[in-house]
Short mmCIF file of C-alpha atoms and ligand atoms in Angstrom, two decimals:
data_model
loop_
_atom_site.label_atom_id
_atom_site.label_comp_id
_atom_site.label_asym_id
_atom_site.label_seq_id
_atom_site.Cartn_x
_atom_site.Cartn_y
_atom_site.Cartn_z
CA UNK A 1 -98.70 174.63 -11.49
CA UNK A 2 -95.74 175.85 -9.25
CA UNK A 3 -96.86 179.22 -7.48
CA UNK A 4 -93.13 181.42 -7.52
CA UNK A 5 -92.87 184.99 -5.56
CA UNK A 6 -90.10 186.90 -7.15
CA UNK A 7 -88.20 189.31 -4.42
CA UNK A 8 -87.20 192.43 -6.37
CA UNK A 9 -88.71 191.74 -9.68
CA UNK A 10 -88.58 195.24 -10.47
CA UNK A 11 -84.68 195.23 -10.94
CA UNK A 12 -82.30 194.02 -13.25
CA UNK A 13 -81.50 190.67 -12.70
CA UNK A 14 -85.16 189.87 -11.38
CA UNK A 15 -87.34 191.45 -13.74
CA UNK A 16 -84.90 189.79 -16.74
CA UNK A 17 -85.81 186.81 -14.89
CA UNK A 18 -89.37 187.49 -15.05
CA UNK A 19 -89.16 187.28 -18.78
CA UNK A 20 -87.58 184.59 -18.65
CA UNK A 21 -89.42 181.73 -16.57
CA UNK A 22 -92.59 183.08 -18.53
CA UNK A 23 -90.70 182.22 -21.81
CA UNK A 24 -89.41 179.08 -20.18
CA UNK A 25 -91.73 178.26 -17.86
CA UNK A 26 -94.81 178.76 -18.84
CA UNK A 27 -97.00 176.60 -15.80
CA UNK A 28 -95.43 178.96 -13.40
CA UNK A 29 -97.81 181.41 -11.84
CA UNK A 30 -95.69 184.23 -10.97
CA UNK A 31 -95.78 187.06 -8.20
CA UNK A 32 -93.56 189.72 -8.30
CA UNK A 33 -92.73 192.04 -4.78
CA UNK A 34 -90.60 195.20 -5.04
CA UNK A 35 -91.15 198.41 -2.77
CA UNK A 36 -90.07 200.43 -6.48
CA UNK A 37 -86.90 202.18 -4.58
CA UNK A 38 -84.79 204.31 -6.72
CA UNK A 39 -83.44 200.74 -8.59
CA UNK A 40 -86.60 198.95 -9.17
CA UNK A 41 -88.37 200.21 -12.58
CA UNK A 42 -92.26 198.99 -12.78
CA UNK A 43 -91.78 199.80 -16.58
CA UNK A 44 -89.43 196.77 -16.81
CA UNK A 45 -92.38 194.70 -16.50
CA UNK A 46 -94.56 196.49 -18.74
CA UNK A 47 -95.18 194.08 -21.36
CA UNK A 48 -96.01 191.11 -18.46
CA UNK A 49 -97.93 192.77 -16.20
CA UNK A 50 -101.44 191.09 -17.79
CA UNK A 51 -99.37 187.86 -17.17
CA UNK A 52 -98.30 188.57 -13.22
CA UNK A 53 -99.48 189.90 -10.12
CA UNK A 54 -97.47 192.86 -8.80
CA UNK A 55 -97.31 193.67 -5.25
CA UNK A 56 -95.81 197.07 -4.18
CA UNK A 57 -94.35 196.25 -0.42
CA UNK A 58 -91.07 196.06 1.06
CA UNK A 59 -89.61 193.12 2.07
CA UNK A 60 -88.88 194.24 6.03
CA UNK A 61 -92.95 194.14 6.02
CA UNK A 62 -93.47 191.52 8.27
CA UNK A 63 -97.13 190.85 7.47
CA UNK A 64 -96.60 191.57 3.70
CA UNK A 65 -94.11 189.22 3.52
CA UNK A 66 -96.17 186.31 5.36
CA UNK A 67 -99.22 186.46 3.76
CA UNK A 68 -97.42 186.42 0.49
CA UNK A 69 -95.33 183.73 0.96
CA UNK A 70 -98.20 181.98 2.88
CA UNK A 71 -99.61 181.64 -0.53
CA UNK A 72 -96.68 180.84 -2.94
CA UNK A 73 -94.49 177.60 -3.07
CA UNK A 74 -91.42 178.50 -3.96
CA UNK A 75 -89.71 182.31 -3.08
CA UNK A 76 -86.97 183.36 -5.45
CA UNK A 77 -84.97 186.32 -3.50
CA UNK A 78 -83.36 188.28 -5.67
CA UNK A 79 -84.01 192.24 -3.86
CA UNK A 80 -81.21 193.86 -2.34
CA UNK A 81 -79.57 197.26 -2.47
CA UNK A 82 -76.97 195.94 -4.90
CA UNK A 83 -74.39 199.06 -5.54
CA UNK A 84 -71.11 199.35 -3.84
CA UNK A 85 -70.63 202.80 -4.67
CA UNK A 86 -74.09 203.56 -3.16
CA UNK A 87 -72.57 201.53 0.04
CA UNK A 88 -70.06 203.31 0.54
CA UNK A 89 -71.51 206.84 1.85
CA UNK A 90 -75.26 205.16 2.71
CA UNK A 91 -74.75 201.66 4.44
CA UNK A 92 -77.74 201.97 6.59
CA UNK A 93 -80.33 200.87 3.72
CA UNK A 94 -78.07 197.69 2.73
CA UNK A 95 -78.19 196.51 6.35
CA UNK A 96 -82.18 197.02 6.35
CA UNK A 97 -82.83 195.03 2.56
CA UNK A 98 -79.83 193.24 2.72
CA UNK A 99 -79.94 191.88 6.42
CA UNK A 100 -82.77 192.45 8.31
CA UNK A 101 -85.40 191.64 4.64
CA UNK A 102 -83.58 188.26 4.22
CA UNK A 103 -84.39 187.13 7.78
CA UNK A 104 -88.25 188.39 7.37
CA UNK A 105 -88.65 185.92 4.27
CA UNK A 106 -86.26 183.56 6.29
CA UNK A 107 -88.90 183.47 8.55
CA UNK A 108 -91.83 183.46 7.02
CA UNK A 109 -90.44 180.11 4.72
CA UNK A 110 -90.12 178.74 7.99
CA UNK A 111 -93.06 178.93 9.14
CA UNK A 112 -94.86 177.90 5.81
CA UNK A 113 -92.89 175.10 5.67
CA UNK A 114 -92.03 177.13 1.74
CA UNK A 115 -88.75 176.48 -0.21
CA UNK A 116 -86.20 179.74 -1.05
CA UNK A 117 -83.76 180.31 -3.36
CA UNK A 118 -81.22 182.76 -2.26
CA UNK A 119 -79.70 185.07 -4.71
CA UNK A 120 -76.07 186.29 -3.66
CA UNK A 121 -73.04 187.50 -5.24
CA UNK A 122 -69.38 186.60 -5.90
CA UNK A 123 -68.48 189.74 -3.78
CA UNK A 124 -68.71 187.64 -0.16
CA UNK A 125 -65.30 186.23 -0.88
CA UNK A 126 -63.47 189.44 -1.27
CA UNK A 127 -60.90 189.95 -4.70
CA UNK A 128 -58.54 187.85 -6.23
CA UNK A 129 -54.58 189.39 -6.91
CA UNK A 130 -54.71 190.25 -10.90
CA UNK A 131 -51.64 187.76 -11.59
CA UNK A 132 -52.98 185.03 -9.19
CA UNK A 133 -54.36 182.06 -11.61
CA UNK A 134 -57.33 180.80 -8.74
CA UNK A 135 -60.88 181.11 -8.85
CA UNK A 136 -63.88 181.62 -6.37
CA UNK A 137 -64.99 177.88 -5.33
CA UNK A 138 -67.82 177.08 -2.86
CA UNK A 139 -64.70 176.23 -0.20
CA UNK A 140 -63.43 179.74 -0.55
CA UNK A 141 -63.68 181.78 2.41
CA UNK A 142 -66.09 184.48 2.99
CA UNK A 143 -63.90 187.86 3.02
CA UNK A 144 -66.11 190.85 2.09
CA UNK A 145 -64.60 194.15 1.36
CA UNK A 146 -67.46 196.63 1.02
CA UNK A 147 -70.85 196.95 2.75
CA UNK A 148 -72.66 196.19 0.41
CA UNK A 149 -70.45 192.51 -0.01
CA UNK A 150 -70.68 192.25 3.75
CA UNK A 151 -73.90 192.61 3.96
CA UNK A 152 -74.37 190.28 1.57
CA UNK A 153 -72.39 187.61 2.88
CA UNK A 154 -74.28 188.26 6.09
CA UNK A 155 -77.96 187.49 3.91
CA UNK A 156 -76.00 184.15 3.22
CA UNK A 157 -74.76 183.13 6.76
CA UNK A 158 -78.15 183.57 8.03
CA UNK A 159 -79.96 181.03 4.95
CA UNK A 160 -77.32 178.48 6.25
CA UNK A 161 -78.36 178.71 9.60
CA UNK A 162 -81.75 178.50 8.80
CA UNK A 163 -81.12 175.29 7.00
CA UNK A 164 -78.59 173.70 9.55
CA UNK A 165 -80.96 174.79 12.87
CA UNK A 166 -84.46 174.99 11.46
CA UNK A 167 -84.50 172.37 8.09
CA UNK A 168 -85.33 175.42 6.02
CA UNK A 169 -85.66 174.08 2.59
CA UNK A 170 -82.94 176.82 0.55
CA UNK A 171 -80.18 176.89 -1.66
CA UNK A 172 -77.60 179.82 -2.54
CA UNK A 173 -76.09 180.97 -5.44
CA UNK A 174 -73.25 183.58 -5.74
CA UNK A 175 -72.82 185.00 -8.99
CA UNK A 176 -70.25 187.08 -10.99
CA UNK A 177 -71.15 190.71 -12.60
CA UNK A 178 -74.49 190.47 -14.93
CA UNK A 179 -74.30 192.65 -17.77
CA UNK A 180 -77.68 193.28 -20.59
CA UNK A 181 -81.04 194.89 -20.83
CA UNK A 182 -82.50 196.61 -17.91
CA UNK A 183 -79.59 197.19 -15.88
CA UNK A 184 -79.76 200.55 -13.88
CA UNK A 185 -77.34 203.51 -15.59
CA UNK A 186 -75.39 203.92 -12.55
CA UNK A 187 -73.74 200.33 -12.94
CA UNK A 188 -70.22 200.10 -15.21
CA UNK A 189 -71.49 199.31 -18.54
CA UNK A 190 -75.12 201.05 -18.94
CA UNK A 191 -73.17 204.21 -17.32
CA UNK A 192 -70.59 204.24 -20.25
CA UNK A 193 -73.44 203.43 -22.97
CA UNK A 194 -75.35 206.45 -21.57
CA UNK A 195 -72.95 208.36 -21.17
CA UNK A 196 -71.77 208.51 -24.85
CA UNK A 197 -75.18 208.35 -25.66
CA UNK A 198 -75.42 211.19 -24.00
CA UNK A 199 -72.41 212.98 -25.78
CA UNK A 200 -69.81 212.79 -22.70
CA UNK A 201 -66.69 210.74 -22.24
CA UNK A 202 -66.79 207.29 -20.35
CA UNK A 203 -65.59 207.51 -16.90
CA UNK A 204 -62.83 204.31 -15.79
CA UNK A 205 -61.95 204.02 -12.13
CA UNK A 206 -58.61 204.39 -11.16
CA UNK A 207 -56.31 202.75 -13.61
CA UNK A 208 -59.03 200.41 -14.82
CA UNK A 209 -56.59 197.12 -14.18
CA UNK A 210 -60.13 195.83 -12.34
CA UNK A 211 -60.78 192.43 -13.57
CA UNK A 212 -64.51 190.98 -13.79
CA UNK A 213 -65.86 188.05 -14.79
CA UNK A 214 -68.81 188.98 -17.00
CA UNK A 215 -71.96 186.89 -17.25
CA UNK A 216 -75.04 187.84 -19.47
CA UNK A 217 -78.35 187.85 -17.16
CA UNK A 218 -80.24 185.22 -19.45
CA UNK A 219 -77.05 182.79 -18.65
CA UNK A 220 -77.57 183.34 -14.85
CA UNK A 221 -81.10 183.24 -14.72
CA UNK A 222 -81.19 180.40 -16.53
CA UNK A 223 -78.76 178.72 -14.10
CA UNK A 224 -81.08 179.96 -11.24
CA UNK A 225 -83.63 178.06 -12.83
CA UNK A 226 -81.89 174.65 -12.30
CA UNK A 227 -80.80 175.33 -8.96
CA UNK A 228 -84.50 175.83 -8.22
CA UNK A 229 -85.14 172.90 -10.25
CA UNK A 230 -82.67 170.18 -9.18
CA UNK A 231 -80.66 172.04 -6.33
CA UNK A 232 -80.02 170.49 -3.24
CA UNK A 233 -81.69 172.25 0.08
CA UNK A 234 -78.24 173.72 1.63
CA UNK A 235 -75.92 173.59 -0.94
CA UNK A 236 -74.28 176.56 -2.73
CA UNK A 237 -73.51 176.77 -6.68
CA UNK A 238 -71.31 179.67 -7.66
CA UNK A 239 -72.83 180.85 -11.75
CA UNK A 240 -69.50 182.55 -13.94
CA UNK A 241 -69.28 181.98 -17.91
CA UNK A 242 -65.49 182.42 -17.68
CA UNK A 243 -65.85 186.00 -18.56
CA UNK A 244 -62.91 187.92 -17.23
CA UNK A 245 -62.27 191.09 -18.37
CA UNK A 246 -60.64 194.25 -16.97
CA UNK A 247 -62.74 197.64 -17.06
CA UNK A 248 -60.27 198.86 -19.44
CA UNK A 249 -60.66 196.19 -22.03
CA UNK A 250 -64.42 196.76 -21.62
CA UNK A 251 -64.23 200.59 -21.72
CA UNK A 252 -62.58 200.41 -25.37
CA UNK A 253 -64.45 197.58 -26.40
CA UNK A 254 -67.92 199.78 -25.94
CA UNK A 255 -66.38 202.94 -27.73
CA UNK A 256 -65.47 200.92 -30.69
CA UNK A 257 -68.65 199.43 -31.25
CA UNK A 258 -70.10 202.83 -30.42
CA UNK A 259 -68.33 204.21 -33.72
CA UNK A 260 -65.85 206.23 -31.05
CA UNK A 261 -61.89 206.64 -31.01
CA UNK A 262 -61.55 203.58 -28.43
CA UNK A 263 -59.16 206.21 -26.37
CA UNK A 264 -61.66 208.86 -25.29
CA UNK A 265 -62.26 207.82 -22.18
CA UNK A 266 -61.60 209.79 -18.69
CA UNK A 267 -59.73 208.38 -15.95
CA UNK A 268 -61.79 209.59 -12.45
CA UNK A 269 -61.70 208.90 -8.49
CA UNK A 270 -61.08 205.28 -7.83
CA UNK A 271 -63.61 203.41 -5.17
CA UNK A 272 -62.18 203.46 -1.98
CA UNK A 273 -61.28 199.60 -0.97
CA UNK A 274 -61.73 198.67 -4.72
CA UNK A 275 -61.68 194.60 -5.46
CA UNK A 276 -59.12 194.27 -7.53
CA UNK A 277 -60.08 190.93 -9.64
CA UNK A 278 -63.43 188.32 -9.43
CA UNK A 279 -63.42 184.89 -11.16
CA UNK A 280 -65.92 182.10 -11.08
CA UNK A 281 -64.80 178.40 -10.93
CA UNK A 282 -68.41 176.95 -12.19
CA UNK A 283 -67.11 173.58 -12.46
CA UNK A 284 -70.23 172.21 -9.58
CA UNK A 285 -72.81 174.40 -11.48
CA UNK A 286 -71.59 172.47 -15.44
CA UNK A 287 -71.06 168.77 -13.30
CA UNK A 288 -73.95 168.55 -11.24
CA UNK A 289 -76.82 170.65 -12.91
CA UNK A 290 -75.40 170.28 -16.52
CA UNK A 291 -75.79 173.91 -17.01
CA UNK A 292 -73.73 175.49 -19.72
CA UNK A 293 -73.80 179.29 -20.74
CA UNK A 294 -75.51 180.21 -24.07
CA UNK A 295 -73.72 183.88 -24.58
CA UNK A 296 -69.96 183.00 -25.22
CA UNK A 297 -69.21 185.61 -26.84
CA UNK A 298 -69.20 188.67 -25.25
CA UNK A 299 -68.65 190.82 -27.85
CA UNK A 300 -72.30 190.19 -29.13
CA UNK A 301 -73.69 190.07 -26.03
CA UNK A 302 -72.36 193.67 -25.13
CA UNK A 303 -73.33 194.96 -29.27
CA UNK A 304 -76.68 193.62 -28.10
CA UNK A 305 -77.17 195.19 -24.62
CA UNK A 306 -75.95 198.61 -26.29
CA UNK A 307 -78.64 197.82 -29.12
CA UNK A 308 -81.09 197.59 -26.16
CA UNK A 309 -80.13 200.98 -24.70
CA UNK A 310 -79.99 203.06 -27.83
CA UNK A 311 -83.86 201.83 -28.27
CA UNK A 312 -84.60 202.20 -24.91
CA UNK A 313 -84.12 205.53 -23.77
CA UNK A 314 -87.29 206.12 -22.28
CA UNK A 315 -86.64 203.65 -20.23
CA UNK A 316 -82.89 205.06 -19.28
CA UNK A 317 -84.11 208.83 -19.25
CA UNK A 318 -85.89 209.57 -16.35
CA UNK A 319 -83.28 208.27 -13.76
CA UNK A 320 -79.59 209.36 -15.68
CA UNK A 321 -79.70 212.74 -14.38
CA UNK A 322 -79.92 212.03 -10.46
CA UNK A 323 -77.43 209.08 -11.30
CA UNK A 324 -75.08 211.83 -12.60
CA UNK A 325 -75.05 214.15 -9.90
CA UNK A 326 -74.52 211.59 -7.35
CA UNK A 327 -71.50 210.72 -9.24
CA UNK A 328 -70.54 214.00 -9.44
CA UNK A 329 -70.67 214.94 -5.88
CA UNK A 330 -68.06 211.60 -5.81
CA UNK A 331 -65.51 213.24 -8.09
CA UNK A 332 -66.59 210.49 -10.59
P1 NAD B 401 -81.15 196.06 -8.70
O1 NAD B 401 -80.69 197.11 -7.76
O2 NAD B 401 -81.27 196.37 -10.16
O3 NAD B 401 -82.58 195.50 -8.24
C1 NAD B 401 -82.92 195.28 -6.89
C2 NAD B 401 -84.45 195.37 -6.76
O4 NAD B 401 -84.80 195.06 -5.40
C3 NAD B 401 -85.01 196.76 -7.08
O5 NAD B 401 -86.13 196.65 -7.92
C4 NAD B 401 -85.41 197.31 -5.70
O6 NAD B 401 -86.54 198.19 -5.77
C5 NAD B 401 -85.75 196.02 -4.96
N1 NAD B 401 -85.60 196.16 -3.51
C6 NAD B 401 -84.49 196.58 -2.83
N2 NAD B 401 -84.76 196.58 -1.51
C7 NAD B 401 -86.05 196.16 -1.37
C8 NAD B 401 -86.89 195.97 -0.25
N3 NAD B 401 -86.47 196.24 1.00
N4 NAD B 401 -88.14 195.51 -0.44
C9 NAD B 401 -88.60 195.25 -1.70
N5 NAD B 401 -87.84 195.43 -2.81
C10 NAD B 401 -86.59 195.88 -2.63
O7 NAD B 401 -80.17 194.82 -8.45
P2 NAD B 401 -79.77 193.61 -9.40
O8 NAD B 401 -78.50 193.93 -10.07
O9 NAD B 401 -80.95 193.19 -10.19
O10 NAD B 401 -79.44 192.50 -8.29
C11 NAD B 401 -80.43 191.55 -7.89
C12 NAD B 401 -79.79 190.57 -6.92
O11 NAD B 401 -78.71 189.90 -7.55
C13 NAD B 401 -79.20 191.21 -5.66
O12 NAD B 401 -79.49 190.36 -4.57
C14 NAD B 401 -77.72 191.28 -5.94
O13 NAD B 401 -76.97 191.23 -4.74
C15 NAD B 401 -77.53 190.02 -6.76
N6 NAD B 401 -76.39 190.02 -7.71
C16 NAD B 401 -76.25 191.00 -8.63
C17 NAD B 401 -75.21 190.94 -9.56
C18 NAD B 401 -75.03 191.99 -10.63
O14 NAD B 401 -74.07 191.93 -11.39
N7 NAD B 401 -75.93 192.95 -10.77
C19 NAD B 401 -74.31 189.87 -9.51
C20 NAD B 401 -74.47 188.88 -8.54
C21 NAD B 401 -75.51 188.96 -7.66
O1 TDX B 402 -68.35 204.52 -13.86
C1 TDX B 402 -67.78 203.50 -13.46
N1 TDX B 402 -66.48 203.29 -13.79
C2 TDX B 402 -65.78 202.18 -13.39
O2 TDX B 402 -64.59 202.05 -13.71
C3 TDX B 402 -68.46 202.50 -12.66
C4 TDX B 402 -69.90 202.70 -12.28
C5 TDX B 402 -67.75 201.37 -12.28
N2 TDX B 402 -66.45 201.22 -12.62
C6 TDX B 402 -65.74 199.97 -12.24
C7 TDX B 402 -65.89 199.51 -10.81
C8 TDX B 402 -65.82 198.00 -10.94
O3 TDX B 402 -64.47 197.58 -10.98
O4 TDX B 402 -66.35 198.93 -13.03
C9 TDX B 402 -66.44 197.71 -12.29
C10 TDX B 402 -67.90 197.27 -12.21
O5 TDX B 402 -68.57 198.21 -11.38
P1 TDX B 402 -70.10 198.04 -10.96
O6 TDX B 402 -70.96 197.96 -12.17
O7 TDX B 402 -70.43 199.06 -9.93
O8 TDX B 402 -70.11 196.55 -10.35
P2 TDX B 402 -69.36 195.86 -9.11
O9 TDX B 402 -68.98 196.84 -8.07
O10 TDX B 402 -68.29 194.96 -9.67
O11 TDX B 402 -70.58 194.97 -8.52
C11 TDX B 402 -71.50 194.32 -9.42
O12 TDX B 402 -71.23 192.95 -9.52
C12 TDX B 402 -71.47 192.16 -8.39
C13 TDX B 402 -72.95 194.53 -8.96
O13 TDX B 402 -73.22 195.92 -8.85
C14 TDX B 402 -73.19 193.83 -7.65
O14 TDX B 402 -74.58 193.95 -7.28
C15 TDX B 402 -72.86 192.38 -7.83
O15 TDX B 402 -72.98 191.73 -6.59
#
């Protein structure tokens, strides 16, 4: 019986993984931290919590975050402030999660002796040109734009030392942009569901030429899994399906399948230092884990996640408004 603290299991990505290791891995005894911040939604865990302990504290809690991981054998880290936009006018609060969090469970797996899995993003090594044919690889180098991606890439500097100076048992993996259930509405894809949903027009930054490379949550999780699994301590496995789609694509593609004219869609403010194109090379993830992605298509995947909202919207409700008026006070 492995004893696994999930960072941020309140969120997207981490309470989708939740579900998912229970499914999957059913000898895990799982305990879930999240201080519940405007992203983390106890109600994605609803259906689990008999199954899980849940611990309200935030991960800069020095003494919450020993005696936790004291007691657990493996930490999976997946909480973060994770939106750019939200970056962009309010850095201080990704330096404290992002930064300063990350070295308090650094620290306390040191001192346990514990192993970590990092959770990071394809955002440390800046954008790709739209025309240029390369990917991301591990060897790329780090060239954040935003501060959310630097502070990021500053969560992953400090794992490495920790391996390199104090033998810190930890891997890394950088994914590409998770779309599917339980994804806050201020992200690309829930905003445009809700928002039709809603009655109103999508909203596409700037000329929507934005390339990302789209991964379902399940697919990454899953790969997370492995790299728990059969990682080596120190290395870093980037997780991309080959995804790659630009905002514009994925704007019409949601209208369609939303029974709308695929045109009626409003061009607003673009982000200020906007990363112009991400792609995953996975090819260390497929050779040396044998991982392979189960949603190919992303057409289904997408039909599915906006299945999951229009059933959902008790779930979506309570935050849309205050997501809207931020965005508004934006100009998008
Ligand atoms: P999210 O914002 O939906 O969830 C983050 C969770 O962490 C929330 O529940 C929040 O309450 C919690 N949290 C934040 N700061 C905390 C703190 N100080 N103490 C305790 N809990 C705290 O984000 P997400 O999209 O699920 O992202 C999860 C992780 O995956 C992040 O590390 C992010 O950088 C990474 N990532 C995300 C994507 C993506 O497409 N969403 C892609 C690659 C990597
Ligand atoms: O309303 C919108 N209109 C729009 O055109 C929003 C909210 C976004 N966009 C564009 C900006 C991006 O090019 O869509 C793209 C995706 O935007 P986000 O959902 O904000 O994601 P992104 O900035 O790419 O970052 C995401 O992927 C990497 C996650 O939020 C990060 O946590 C992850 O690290």
């Amino acid at each position: 019986m492995s004893k696994i603290l999930v960072t941020g299991g309140a969120g997207f990505i981490g309470s989708n993984f939740v579900h998912l290791a229970l499914k999957d891995r059913p000898d895990w005894q799982i305990t879930v931290i999240d201080k519940l911040g405007y992203a983390g939604n106890k109600a994605s865990l609803d259906d689990v919590l008999d199954k899980i302990e849940f611990v309200k504290a935030d991960i800069c809690d020095q003494s919450a975050i020993d005696e936790l991981v004291k007691n657990h054998d493996h930490v999976v880290h997946f909480a973060a402030e994770s939106h750019n936009d939200n970056s962009l006018h309010s850095p201080w609060p990704f330096v404290e999660s992002n930064l300063i969090g990350t070295f308090r469970i650094l620290d306390a797996v040191r001192i346990h002796g514990k192993k970590l899995h990092h959770i990071s993003t394809d955002e440390v090594y800046g954008d790709l040109e739209l025309d240029d044919p390369s990917k991301f690889t591990p060897e790329t180098p780090y060239n954040p734009s935003s501060p959310y991606s630097s502070t990021k890439a500053g969560s992953d500097l400090l794992v490495r030392a920790w391996v390199r100076s104090f033998g810190v048992h930890a891997t890394i993996s950088n994914c590409s942009n998770n779309y599917g259930p339980r994804q806050h509405v201020e992200k690309f894809i829930p905003r445009q569901i809700t928002e039709i949903l809603e009655g109103r027009r999508p909203k596409l930054y700037g000329t929507g030429e934005n390339v990302r490379d789209w991964i379902h949550v399940d697919d990454h999780n899953r790969a997370v899994i492995d790299i728990m699994e059969k990682g080596k301590s120190g290395e870093t496995y980037l997780i991309g399906a080959d995804g790659e789609k630009n905002n514009k694509d994925v704007i019409e593609m949601i209208l369609e399948n939303m029974g709308q004219d695929p045109s009626a869609y409003d061009h607003v403010n673009d982000r200020p230092g906007h990363d112009l194109r991400y792609a995953i090379d996975n090819t260390k993830l497929v050779a040396e884990l044998g991982w392979q992605p189960v949603y190919t298509d992303f057409e289904s995947g997408l039909k599915a996640t906006i299945d999951w909202y229009k059933a959902n919207e008790a779930w979506w409700r309570p935050t849309k408004e205050a997501t809207e008026a931020k965005y508004k006070e934006l100009g998008r």
